[in-house]
Amino acid sequence: MEATRTSRAGSARRGPAPGGADGTGEREQRRAGPLIVTEDLGLLDDLLRLCAAAGVEPEVHHRVPEGRAGWTDPPLVLVGDDAAARCRGAARRPGTVLVGRDRDDPGVWRLAVEIGAECVLRLPDAEGVLVDRIADAAEGAGRPAPTVGVVGGRGGAGASTLACGLALAAARAGRPTLLVDGDPLGGGLDVLLGGEREEGRRWPDFAASKGRLAGGALEESLPSVRGVRVLSWGREPAAPVPPEAVRSVLAAARRRGGVVVVDLPRGADPAAVEAQAQLDVGLLVVPGELRAVAAAHRVVATLATGVRDLRAVVRGPYAAGLDERWVADALRLPLVGELPYDPGIVADQDAGVPPGAEPRGPLGRFCDAFWARALAPGGAA
């Protein structure tokens, strides 16, 4: 059996990877990565560096591994152009990529066909493409997580309350759930859930993020409260998070699968616009009163260009002559349903019970019913 090689660019190993420490001292689990077949030390260092960027641990061999499983089981096989001839005759398998740096070798395409490679990638030009391929293979490039944004038609409409209720209901349904606090002025969803003392990263820790984040590493780095991973704001004033960081974080969350719920601000700053672009459905929470409907009209105009599918959730009690259908029609939005008035929410929060944690309460029942429709095969919210 070949010895595993360690280079200055990173490490390759066999078997499960232990948690590793990053710059913050937190421990993150490395996921099983691709099989690398090469004897080119410079190319190997580059491939190990790209695997580290994707958050995975590869295995390294100089030739096709002994035993069929060593070749067919890895999610991706990266064959260096120096080793392609030694891979002739290996079982054809999906996810084989021929990697090299020599732009002037026309024979590389013939080698790619002989080993059944799906494509040929040249470094350094294709580094970004290759990192995406590695991360997709390790995480699984399945259907993105349904992503629901919640925004208030006016201040105090109850958007954060509904966002928490939806996240807790999704977790009750057995879905990996990420609750994202998109409103830096909202007081913190971790506080609303009772998890402000839980250790983990907050938005300021991701302010410098660009490009691709590993979904598994993101999930493991966040606080977990009542089965929900929460990305919230710290207690100290912080600079705004750039839209590039919002894009990276939400894209990683969606690739990870499960469910993503985003509590949105009513404004349209660049970070909020980026979050809106990631949504599958937006829920506008509107109290049943005329001033709230008037305010919600302005919010609808703000969201019109960013949210592809915006719907109304109407909250009682109602002013005279109004009901949920009247409010939705006035805003020209599809009606998701009526969010019943729940006088017990304030008392529950005082007792340390987050909104929606009780499935038999009005909010819990509403959120369970929402996900039952939204997560059913072919279902829609």
mmCIF file of C-alpha atoms in Angstrom:
data_model
loop_
_atom_site.group_PDB
_atom_site.id
_atom_site.type_symbol
_atom_site.label_atom_id
_atom_site.label_comp_id
_atom_site.label_asym_id
_atom_site.label_seq_id
_atom_site.Cartn_x
_atom_site.Cartn_y
_atom_site.Cartn_z
ATOM 1 C CA MET A 1 0.000 0.000 0.000
ATOM 2 C CA GLU A 2 1.330 3.451 -0.897
ATOM 3 C CA ALA A 3 2.288 5.876 1.782
ATOM 4 C CA THR A 4 0.275 9.033 1.989
ATOM 5 C CA ARG A 5 2.259 12.128 1.086
ATOM 6 C CA THR A 6 2.211 15.382 3.033
ATOM 7 C CA SER A 7 3.315 18.594 1.323
ATOM 8 C CA ARG A 8 3.963 22.135 2.385
ATOM 9 C CA ALA A 9 0.642 23.150 0.790
ATOM 10 C CA GLY A 10 -1.513 21.014 3.027
ATOM 11 C CA SER A 11 -2.058 17.417 4.062
ATOM 12 C CA ALA A 12 -3.598 14.361 2.505
ATOM 13 C CA ARG A 13 -4.673 11.377 4.544
ATOM 14 C CA ARG A 14 -6.720 8.194 4.599
ATOM 15 C CA GLY A 15 -9.867 7.598 6.636
ATOM 16 C CA PRO A 16 -11.996 10.093 8.580
ATOM 17 C CA ALA A 17 -10.445 13.497 9.108
ATOM 18 C CA PRO A 18 -10.194 14.979 12.592
ATOM 19 C CA GLY A 19 -11.481 18.433 13.313
ATOM 20 C CA GLY A 20 -8.901 21.077 12.507
ATOM 21 C CA ALA A 21 -8.336 24.494 14.034
ATOM 22 C CA ASP A 22 -8.720 27.594 11.919
ATOM 23 C CA GLY A 23 -7.768 31.192 12.580
ATOM 24 C CA THR A 24 -10.490 31.592 15.207
ATOM 25 C CA GLY A 25 -9.524 28.490 17.141
ATOM 26 C CA GLU A 26 -12.844 26.790 16.399
ATOM 27 C CA ARG A 27 -12.865 23.158 15.336
ATOM 28 C CA GLU A 28 -14.324 22.240 11.946
ATOM 29 C CA GLN A 29 -14.743 18.794 10.465
ATOM 30 C CA ARG A 30 -12.953 18.156 7.158
ATOM 31 C CA ARG A 31 -15.039 16.172 4.705
ATOM 32 C CA ALA A 32 -13.852 13.286 2.543
ATOM 33 C CA GLY A 33 -12.533 14.712 -0.681
ATOM 34 C CA PRO A 34 -11.274 13.571 -4.068
ATOM 35 C CA LEU A 35 -8.718 10.969 -5.049
ATOM 36 C CA ILE A 36 -5.604 12.620 -6.509
ATOM 37 C CA VAL A 37 -3.392 10.561 -8.818
ATOM 38 C CA THR A 38 -0.081 12.243 -9.688
ATOM 39 C CA GLU A 39 3.678 12.146 -9.125
ATOM 40 C CA ASP A 40 4.174 15.791 -10.132
ATOM 41 C CA LEU A 41 5.062 17.410 -6.809
ATOM 42 C CA GLY A 42 4.313 20.935 -7.998
ATOM 43 C CA LEU A 43 0.918 19.925 -9.351
ATOM 44 C CA LEU A 44 0.185 17.987 -6.167
ATOM 45 C CA ASP A 45 0.907 21.023 -4.010
ATOM 46 C CA ASP A 46 -1.513 23.059 -6.140
ATOM 47 C CA LEU A 47 -4.238 20.408 -5.882
ATOM 48 C CA LEU A 48 -3.802 20.080 -2.112
ATOM 49 C CA ARG A 49 -4.126 23.845 -1.782
ATOM 50 C CA LEU A 50 -7.362 23.826 -3.797
ATOM 51 C CA CYS A 51 -8.752 20.958 -1.708
ATOM 52 C CA ALA A 52 -7.997 22.946 1.444
ATOM 53 C CA ALA A 53 -9.858 25.933 -0.056
ATOM 54 C CA ALA A 54 -12.856 23.654 -0.635
ATOM 55 C CA GLY A 55 -12.674 22.355 2.953
ATOM 56 C CA VAL A 56 -11.951 18.713 2.077
ATOM 57 C CA GLU A 57 -9.266 16.082 2.733
ATOM 58 C CA PRO A 58 -8.052 14.213 -0.372
ATOM 59 C CA GLU A 59 -6.313 10.887 -0.771
ATOM 60 C CA VAL A 60 -3.148 10.822 -2.877
ATOM 61 C CA HIS A 61 -1.803 7.942 -4.978
ATOM 62 C CA HIS A 62 0.834 7.720 -7.678
ATOM 63 C CA ARG A 63 -1.258 5.280 -9.721
ATOM 64 C CA VAL A 64 -4.699 3.649 -9.686
ATOM 65 C CA PRO A 65 -5.261 2.346 -6.111
ATOM 66 C CA GLU A 66 -5.285 -1.365 -5.455
ATOM 67 C CA GLY A 67 -8.832 -2.576 -4.997
ATOM 68 C CA ARG A 68 -11.745 -1.320 -7.086
ATOM 69 C CA ALA A 69 -13.337 0.677 -4.250
ATOM 70 C CA GLY A 70 -10.280 2.917 -3.896
ATOM 71 C CA TRP A 71 -10.911 4.129 -7.445
ATOM 72 C CA THR A 72 -14.716 4.083 -7.651
ATOM 73 C CA ASP A 73 -15.759 5.291 -4.171
ATOM 74 C CA PRO A 74 -14.248 8.830 -3.984
ATOM 75 C CA PRO A 75 -16.716 11.535 -5.079
ATOM 76 C CA LEU A 76 -14.178 12.905 -7.591
ATOM 77 C CA VAL A 77 -10.913 11.703 -9.174
ATOM 78 C CA LEU A 78 -8.269 14.235 -10.207
ATOM 79 C CA VAL A 79 -5.700 12.670 -12.512
ATOM 80 C CA GLY A 80 -2.530 14.623 -13.228
ATOM 81 C CA ASP A 81 -1.501 14.637 -16.885
ATOM 82 C CA ASP A 82 1.757 12.981 -15.793
ATOM 83 C CA ALA A 83 -0.214 9.964 -14.461
ATOM 84 C CA ALA A 84 -2.855 9.588 -17.170
ATOM 85 C CA ALA A 85 -0.985 6.809 -18.998
ATOM 86 C CA ARG A 86 -0.829 4.803 -15.754
ATOM 87 C CA CYS A 87 -4.623 5.063 -15.404
ATOM 88 C CA ARG A 88 -5.393 3.381 -18.724
ATOM 89 C CA GLY A 89 -7.546 0.323 -18.189
ATOM 90 C CA ALA A 90 -9.073 1.529 -14.921
ATOM 91 C CA ALA A 91 -12.838 1.155 -14.590
ATOM 92 C CA ARG A 92 -14.775 3.983 -16.214
ATOM 93 C CA ARG A 93 -16.464 6.133 -13.594
ATOM 94 C CA PRO A 94 -18.210 9.519 -13.497
ATOM 95 C CA GLY A 95 -16.395 12.440 -11.939
ATOM 96 C CA THR A 96 -12.930 11.892 -13.440
ATOM 97 C CA VAL A 97 -11.041 15.085 -14.335
ATOM 98 C CA LEU A 98 -7.651 15.336 -16.064
ATOM 99 C CA VAL A 99 -5.604 18.212 -14.619
ATOM 100 C CA GLY A 100 -2.404 19.701 -15.974
ATOM 101 C CA ARG A 101 -0.473 22.884 -16.698
ATOM 102 C CA ASP A 102 1.038 22.231 -20.145
ATOM 103 C CA ARG A 103 -1.014 24.277 -22.643
ATOM 104 C CA ASP A 104 0.914 23.041 -25.678
ATOM 105 C CA ASP A 105 0.330 19.297 -25.384
ATOM 106 C CA PRO A 106 -2.326 18.280 -27.940
ATOM 107 C CA GLY A 107 -2.038 14.661 -26.783
ATOM 108 C CA VAL A 108 -3.703 15.471 -23.466
ATOM 109 C CA TRP A 109 -7.164 15.221 -25.062
ATOM 110 C CA ARG A 110 -6.379 11.735 -26.340
ATOM 111 C CA LEU A 111 -5.320 10.745 -22.812
ATOM 112 C CA ALA A 112 -8.531 12.211 -21.409
ATOM 113 C CA VAL A 113 -10.607 10.051 -23.754
ATOM 114 C CA GLU A 114 -8.567 6.944 -22.896
ATOM 115 C CA ILE A 115 -9.201 7.269 -19.140
ATOM 116 C CA GLY A 116 -12.835 8.404 -19.481
ATOM 117 C CA ALA A 117 -12.240 11.919 -18.107
ATOM 118 C CA GLU A 118 -15.227 14.265 -18.235
ATOM 119 C CA CYS A 119 -13.043 17.282 -18.941
ATOM 120 C CA VAL A 120 -9.505 18.669 -18.985
ATOM 121 C CA LEU A 121 -8.686 21.577 -16.646
ATOM 122 C CA ARG A 122 -5.545 23.685 -16.928
ATOM 123 C CA LEU A 123 -4.029 25.393 -13.923
ATOM 124 C CA PRO A 124 -3.801 28.137 -12.855
ATOM 125 C CA ASP A 125 -6.584 29.466 -15.117
ATOM 126 C CA ALA A 126 -9.148 26.868 -14.010
ATOM 127 C CA GLU A 127 -8.472 27.056 -10.253
ATOM 128 C CA GLY A 128 -11.859 28.594 -9.464
ATOM 129 C CA VAL A 129 -13.698 26.013 -11.565
ATOM 130 C CA LEU A 130 -11.775 23.184 -9.921
ATOM 131 C CA VAL A 131 -12.481 24.404 -6.380
ATOM 132 C CA ASP A 132 -16.184 24.443 -7.235
ATOM 133 C CA ARG A 133 -15.996 20.914 -8.668
ATOM 134 C CA ILE A 134 -14.206 19.632 -5.566
ATOM 135 C CA ALA A 135 -16.660 21.260 -3.150
ATOM 136 C CA ASP A 136 -19.715 20.165 -5.155
ATOM 137 C CA ALA A 137 -18.501 16.579 -5.242
ATOM 138 C CA ALA A 138 -17.808 16.495 -1.494
ATOM 139 C CA GLU A 139 -21.053 18.216 -0.466
ATOM 140 C CA GLY A 140 -23.263 16.780 -3.154
ATOM 141 C CA ALA A 141 -24.592 19.144 -5.774
ATOM 142 C CA GLY A 142 -28.249 18.392 -5.171
ATOM 143 C CA ARG A 143 -31.233 20.697 -5.108
ATOM 144 C CA PRO A 144 -30.496 23.937 -3.219
ATOM 145 C CA ALA A 145 -32.174 24.381 0.150
ATOM 146 C CA PRO A 146 -35.574 26.104 -0.008
ATOM 147 C CA THR A 147 -34.844 29.652 1.113
ATOM 148 C CA VAL A 148 -37.599 31.793 2.611
ATOM 149 C CA GLY A 149 -37.207 35.473 3.459
ATOM 150 C CA VAL A 150 -39.429 37.268 5.952
ATOM 151 C CA VAL A 151 -39.846 41.063 6.043
ATOM 152 C CA GLY A 152 -42.195 43.356 7.920
ATOM 153 C CA GLY A 153 -44.649 45.620 6.140
ATOM 154 C CA ARG A 154 -43.946 48.138 8.887
ATOM 155 C CA GLY A 155 -41.881 48.284 12.046
ATOM 156 C CA GLY A 156 -43.078 45.859 14.700
ATOM 157 C CA ALA A 157 -45.092 43.777 12.229
ATOM 158 C CA GLY A 158 -43.706 40.543 13.636
ATOM 159 C CA ALA A 159 -41.304 39.476 10.867
ATOM 160 C CA SER A 160 -38.568 38.327 13.254
ATOM 161 C CA THR A 161 -41.135 36.417 15.293
ATOM 162 C CA LEU A 162 -42.372 34.620 12.177
ATOM 163 C CA ALA A 163 -38.797 33.921 11.005
ATOM 164 C CA CYS A 164 -37.989 32.246 14.325
ATOM 165 C CA GLY A 165 -41.228 30.270 14.253
ATOM 166 C CA LEU A 166 -40.536 29.026 10.723
ATOM 167 C CA ALA A 167 -36.989 27.962 11.631
ATOM 168 C CA LEU A 168 -38.124 26.053 14.717
ATOM 169 C CA ALA A 169 -40.929 24.372 12.775
ATOM 170 C CA ALA A 170 -38.532 23.266 10.019
ATOM 171 C CA ALA A 171 -36.212 21.804 12.648
ATOM 172 C CA ARG A 172 -39.164 19.953 14.222
ATOM 173 C CA ALA A 173 -39.851 18.467 10.802
ATOM 174 C CA GLY A 174 -36.361 16.986 10.798
ATOM 175 C CA ARG A 175 -34.810 19.431 8.330
ATOM 176 C CA PRO A 176 -31.304 20.837 8.866
ATOM 177 C CA THR A 177 -32.200 24.492 9.391
ATOM 178 C CA LEU A 178 -30.215 27.724 9.173
ATOM 179 C CA LEU A 179 -31.766 30.947 10.452
ATOM 180 C CA VAL A 180 -30.032 34.042 9.052
ATOM 181 C CA ASP A 181 -30.399 37.463 10.673
ATOM 182 C CA GLY A 182 -30.282 39.880 7.762
ATOM 183 C CA ASP A 183 -31.223 42.955 9.801
ATOM 184 C CA PRO A 184 -28.257 44.466 11.699
ATOM 185 C CA LEU A 185 -30.624 46.811 13.544
ATOM 186 C CA GLY A 186 -33.073 44.147 14.660
ATOM 187 C CA GLY A 187 -31.566 43.302 18.034
ATOM 188 C CA GLY A 188 -30.303 39.824 17.154
ATOM 189 C CA LEU A 189 -32.218 36.649 16.382
ATOM 190 C CA ASP A 190 -29.947 34.730 18.726
ATOM 191 C CA VAL A 191 -31.395 36.831 21.552
ATOM 192 C CA LEU A 192 -34.949 36.129 20.392
ATOM 193 C CA LEU A 193 -34.178 32.400 20.417
ATOM 194 C CA GLY A 194 -32.455 32.594 23.793
ATOM 195 C CA GLY A 195 -29.051 31.660 22.380
ATOM 196 C CA GLU A 196 -27.077 34.871 22.790
ATOM 197 C CA ARG A 197 -24.578 33.083 25.068
ATOM 198 C CA GLU A 198 -24.004 30.185 22.682
ATOM 199 C CA GLU A 199 -20.507 30.025 21.210
ATOM 200 C CA GLY A 200 -20.050 30.321 17.475
ATOM 201 C CA ARG A 201 -19.481 32.787 14.705
ATOM 202 C CA ARG A 202 -21.542 35.879 14.011
ATOM 203 C CA TRP A 203 -21.823 38.081 10.932
ATOM 204 C CA PRO A 204 -18.698 40.178 11.639
ATOM 205 C CA ASP A 205 -16.620 36.983 11.398
ATOM 206 C CA PHE A 206 -17.724 36.593 7.776
ATOM 207 C CA ALA A 207 -17.306 40.223 6.696
ATOM 208 C CA ALA A 208 -14.167 39.433 4.679
ATOM 209 C CA SER A 209 -15.611 36.333 2.977
ATOM 210 C CA LYS A 210 -15.406 36.199 -0.806
ATOM 211 C CA GLY A 211 -15.783 33.411 -3.292
ATOM 212 C CA ARG A 212 -16.799 29.971 -2.163
ATOM 213 C CA LEU A 213 -17.415 28.852 1.419
ATOM 214 C CA ALA A 214 -17.790 25.191 2.342
ATOM 215 C CA GLY A 215 -21.379 24.566 3.468
ATOM 216 C CA GLY A 216 -20.404 22.006 6.086
ATOM 217 C CA ALA A 217 -17.767 24.273 7.597
ATOM 218 C CA LEU A 218 -20.278 27.152 7.726
ATOM 219 C CA GLU A 219 -22.861 25.008 9.491
ATOM 220 C CA GLU A 220 -20.438 23.668 12.087
ATOM 221 C CA SER A 221 -19.113 27.148 12.888
ATOM 222 C CA LEU A 222 -22.488 28.650 13.868
ATOM 223 C CA PRO A 223 -24.279 28.528 17.226
ATOM 224 C CA SER A 224 -26.954 25.854 17.532
ATOM 225 C CA VAL A 225 -30.128 26.757 19.440
ATOM 226 C CA ARG A 226 -33.017 24.277 19.754
ATOM 227 C CA GLY A 227 -31.800 22.382 16.686
ATOM 228 C CA VAL A 228 -31.445 25.533 14.559
ATOM 229 C CA ARG A 229 -28.124 26.935 13.346
ATOM 230 C CA VAL A 230 -28.236 30.705 13.769
ATOM 231 C CA LEU A 231 -26.207 33.390 12.002
ATOM 232 C CA SER A 232 -26.832 36.588 13.915
ATOM 233 C CA TRP A 233 -25.056 39.807 14.856
ATOM 234 C CA GLY A 234 -22.700 40.365 17.753
ATOM 235 C CA ARG A 235 -23.463 42.661 20.629
ATOM 236 C CA GLU A 236 -20.834 45.227 19.616
ATOM 237 C CA PRO A 237 -21.339 47.771 16.806
ATOM 238 C CA ALA A 238 -19.875 46.416 13.577
ATOM 239 C CA ALA A 239 -19.255 47.667 10.062
ATOM 240 C CA PRO A 240 -21.811 46.659 7.436
ATOM 241 C CA VAL A 241 -21.256 43.254 5.873
ATOM 242 C CA PRO A 242 -20.364 43.609 2.167
ATOM 243 C CA PRO A 243 -22.759 42.076 -0.374
ATOM 244 C CA GLU A 244 -19.982 39.710 -1.512
ATOM 245 C CA ALA A 245 -19.914 38.180 1.961
ATOM 246 C CA VAL A 246 -23.715 37.839 2.023
ATOM 247 C CA ARG A 247 -23.574 36.104 -1.351
ATOM 248 C CA SER A 248 -20.874 33.663 -0.203
ATOM 249 C CA VAL A 249 -22.612 32.799 3.064
ATOM 250 C CA LEU A 250 -26.102 32.295 1.646
ATOM 251 C CA ALA A 251 -24.830 30.329 -1.354
ATOM 252 C CA ALA A 252 -22.963 27.985 1.015
ATOM 253 C CA ALA A 253 -26.072 27.608 3.172
ATOM 254 C CA ARG A 254 -28.227 26.769 0.147
ATOM 255 C CA ARG A 255 -25.771 24.193 -1.160
ATOM 256 C CA ARG A 256 -25.761 22.473 2.223
ATOM 257 C CA GLY A 257 -29.430 21.566 1.865
ATOM 258 C CA GLY A 258 -32.191 21.516 4.447
ATOM 259 C CA VAL A 259 -33.990 24.840 4.913
ATOM 260 C CA VAL A 260 -32.779 28.448 5.085
ATOM 261 C CA VAL A 261 -34.860 31.217 6.677
ATOM 262 C CA VAL A 262 -33.737 34.851 6.352
ATOM 263 C CA ASP A 263 -35.051 37.735 8.455
ATOM 264 C CA LEU A 264 -34.787 40.734 6.098
ATOM 265 C CA PRO A 265 -34.651 44.470 6.755
ATOM 266 C CA ARG A 266 -37.194 46.716 5.049
ATOM 267 C CA GLY A 267 -34.463 48.776 3.405
ATOM 268 C CA ALA A 268 -32.638 48.128 0.136
ATOM 269 C CA ASP A 269 -28.948 48.517 0.963
ATOM 270 C CA PRO A 270 -26.551 46.418 -1.182
ATOM 271 C CA ALA A 271 -26.319 43.576 1.369
ATOM 272 C CA ALA A 272 -30.114 43.340 1.647
ATOM 273 C CA VAL A 273 -30.490 43.316 -2.144
ATOM 274 C CA GLU A 274 -27.994 40.451 -2.354
ATOM 275 C CA ALA A 275 -29.962 38.496 0.261
ATOM 276 C CA GLN A 276 -33.203 39.101 -1.625
ATOM 277 C CA ALA A 277 -31.657 37.615 -4.785
ATOM 278 C CA GLN A 278 -31.052 34.311 -2.960
ATOM 279 C CA LEU A 279 -34.693 33.813 -1.938
ATOM 280 C CA ASP A 280 -37.146 31.336 -3.370
ATOM 281 C CA VAL A 281 -40.096 32.963 -1.587
ATOM 282 C CA GLY A 282 -40.505 36.239 0.292
ATOM 283 C CA LEU A 283 -43.140 36.598 3.008
ATOM 284 C CA LEU A 284 -44.347 40.128 3.783
ATOM 285 C CA VAL A 285 -45.895 40.295 7.261
ATOM 286 C CA VAL A 286 -48.644 42.932 7.385
ATOM 287 C CA PRO A 287 -50.828 43.776 10.394
ATOM 288 C CA GLY A 288 -54.518 44.174 9.540
ATOM 289 C CA GLU A 289 -54.703 47.968 9.811
ATOM 290 C CA LEU A 290 -54.812 50.761 7.231
ATOM 291 C CA ARG A 291 -51.553 52.470 8.229
ATOM 292 C CA ALA A 292 -49.729 49.139 8.035
ATOM 293 C CA VAL A 293 -51.103 48.534 4.538
ATOM 294 C CA ALA A 294 -50.000 52.004 3.462
ATOM 295 C CA ALA A 295 -46.490 51.374 4.804
ATOM 296 C CA ALA A 296 -46.408 47.925 3.217
ATOM 297 C CA HIS A 297 -47.082 49.443 -0.207
ATOM 298 C CA ARG A 298 -43.717 51.211 0.006
ATOM 299 C CA VAL A 299 -41.983 48.023 1.130
ATOM 300 C CA VAL A 300 -43.495 46.105 -1.794
ATOM 301 C CA ALA A 301 -42.123 48.725 -4.195
ATOM 302 C CA THR A 302 -38.681 48.351 -2.606
ATOM 303 C CA LEU A 303 -38.728 44.560 -2.890
ATOM 304 C CA ALA A 304 -40.281 44.356 -6.341
ATOM 305 C CA THR A 305 -37.015 44.144 -8.269
ATOM 306 C CA GLY A 306 -35.177 41.858 -5.828
ATOM 307 C CA VAL A 307 -37.680 39.203 -4.695
ATOM 308 C CA ARG A 308 -38.978 36.942 -7.457
ATOM 309 C CA ASP A 309 -41.941 35.563 -5.495
ATOM 310 C CA LEU A 310 -43.362 37.871 -2.826
ATOM 311 C CA ARG A 311 -46.453 36.846 -0.833
ATOM 312 C CA ALA A 312 -48.490 38.270 2.012
ATOM 313 C CA VAL A 313 -48.894 36.951 5.536
ATOM 314 C CA VAL A 314 -51.576 38.987 7.304
ATOM 315 C CA ARG A 315 -51.654 39.284 11.076
ATOM 316 C CA GLY A 316 -54.684 40.064 13.177
ATOM 317 C CA PRO A 317 -56.415 41.641 14.994
ATOM 318 C CA TYR A 318 -58.058 43.618 12.200
ATOM 319 C CA ALA A 319 -59.367 47.161 11.919
ATOM 320 C CA ALA A 320 -63.077 47.437 11.167
ATOM 321 C CA GLY A 321 -63.928 46.250 7.647
ATOM 322 C CA LEU A 322 -60.565 44.552 7.011
ATOM 323 C CA ASP A 323 -59.643 40.911 6.774
ATOM 324 C CA GLU A 324 -56.662 38.975 5.417
ATOM 325 C CA ARG A 325 -58.042 38.776 1.870
ATOM 326 C CA TRP A 326 -58.693 42.523 1.722
ATOM 327 C CA VAL A 327 -55.127 43.283 2.832
ATOM 328 C CA ALA A 328 -53.522 40.906 0.306
ATOM 329 C CA ASP A 329 -55.711 42.242 -2.504
ATOM 330 C CA ALA A 330 -54.866 45.835 -1.591
ATOM 331 C CA LEU A 331 -51.163 44.985 -1.894
ATOM 332 C CA ARG A 332 -51.748 42.896 -5.040
ATOM 333 C CA LEU A 333 -49.908 39.946 -3.482
ATOM 334 C CA PRO A 334 -50.815 36.250 -3.221
ATOM 335 C CA LEU A 335 -52.078 35.403 0.250
ATOM 336 C CA VAL A 336 -50.191 32.733 2.188
ATOM 337 C CA GLY A 337 -52.615 32.887 5.088
ATOM 338 C CA GLU A 338 -53.630 34.592 8.281
ATOM 339 C CA LEU A 339 -51.145 34.593 11.135
ATOM 340 C CA PRO A 340 -53.452 34.442 14.149
ATOM 341 C CA TYR A 341 -52.978 36.879 16.975
ATOM 342 C CA ASP A 342 -51.169 35.140 19.825
ATOM 343 C CA PRO A 343 -51.325 37.083 23.107
ATOM 344 C CA GLY A 344 -49.162 34.459 24.808
ATOM 345 C CA ILE A 345 -45.976 35.182 22.820
ATOM 346 C CA VAL A 346 -44.810 37.987 25.113
ATOM 347 C CA ALA A 347 -45.360 35.886 28.231
ATOM 348 C CA ASP A 348 -43.549 32.949 26.608
ATOM 349 C CA GLN A 349 -40.545 35.122 25.785
ATOM 350 C CA ASP A 350 -40.435 36.430 29.334
ATOM 351 C CA ALA A 351 -40.321 32.782 30.428
ATOM 352 C CA GLY A 352 -37.473 32.024 28.004
ATOM 353 C CA VAL A 353 -39.597 30.229 25.396
ATOM 354 C CA PRO A 354 -38.839 31.398 21.819
ATOM 355 C CA PRO A 355 -41.720 32.310 19.515
ATOM 356 C CA GLY A 356 -43.050 29.267 17.720
ATOM 357 C CA ALA A 357 -41.366 26.752 20.012
ATOM 358 C CA GLU A 358 -44.741 25.424 21.143
ATOM 359 C CA PRO A 359 -46.215 23.520 18.170
ATOM 360 C CA ARG A 360 -49.733 23.679 19.626
ATOM 361 C CA GLY A 361 -49.731 27.471 19.771
ATOM 362 C CA PRO A 362 -51.147 29.662 16.969
ATOM 363 C CA LEU A 363 -47.692 30.534 15.584
ATOM 364 C CA GLY A 364 -46.450 26.958 15.788
ATOM 365 C CA ARG A 365 -49.522 25.626 13.964
ATOM 366 C CA PHE A 366 -49.211 28.265 11.242
ATOM 367 C CA CYS A 367 -45.522 27.481 10.651
ATOM 368 C CA ASP A 368 -46.030 23.710 10.665
ATOM 369 C CA ALA A 369 -48.791 24.099 8.077
ATOM 370 C CA PHE A 370 -46.604 26.361 5.937
ATOM 371 C CA TRP A 371 -43.784 23.804 5.749
ATOM 372 C CA ALA A 372 -46.191 20.930 5.211
ATOM 373 C CA ARG A 373 -47.213 22.654 1.974
ATOM 374 C CA ALA A 374 -43.837 24.055 1.000
ATOM 375 C CA LEU A 375 -41.803 20.890 1.574
ATOM 376 C CA ALA A 376 -44.255 18.411 0.107
ATOM 377 C CA PRO A 377 -43.116 16.848 -3.210
ATOM 378 C CA GLY A 378 -43.944 19.418 -5.854
ATOM 379 C CA GLY A 379 -45.370 21.628 -3.139
ATOM 380 C CA ALA A 380 -45.336 25.402 -3.024
ATOM 381 C CA ALA A 381 -45.627 27.770 -0.107
#
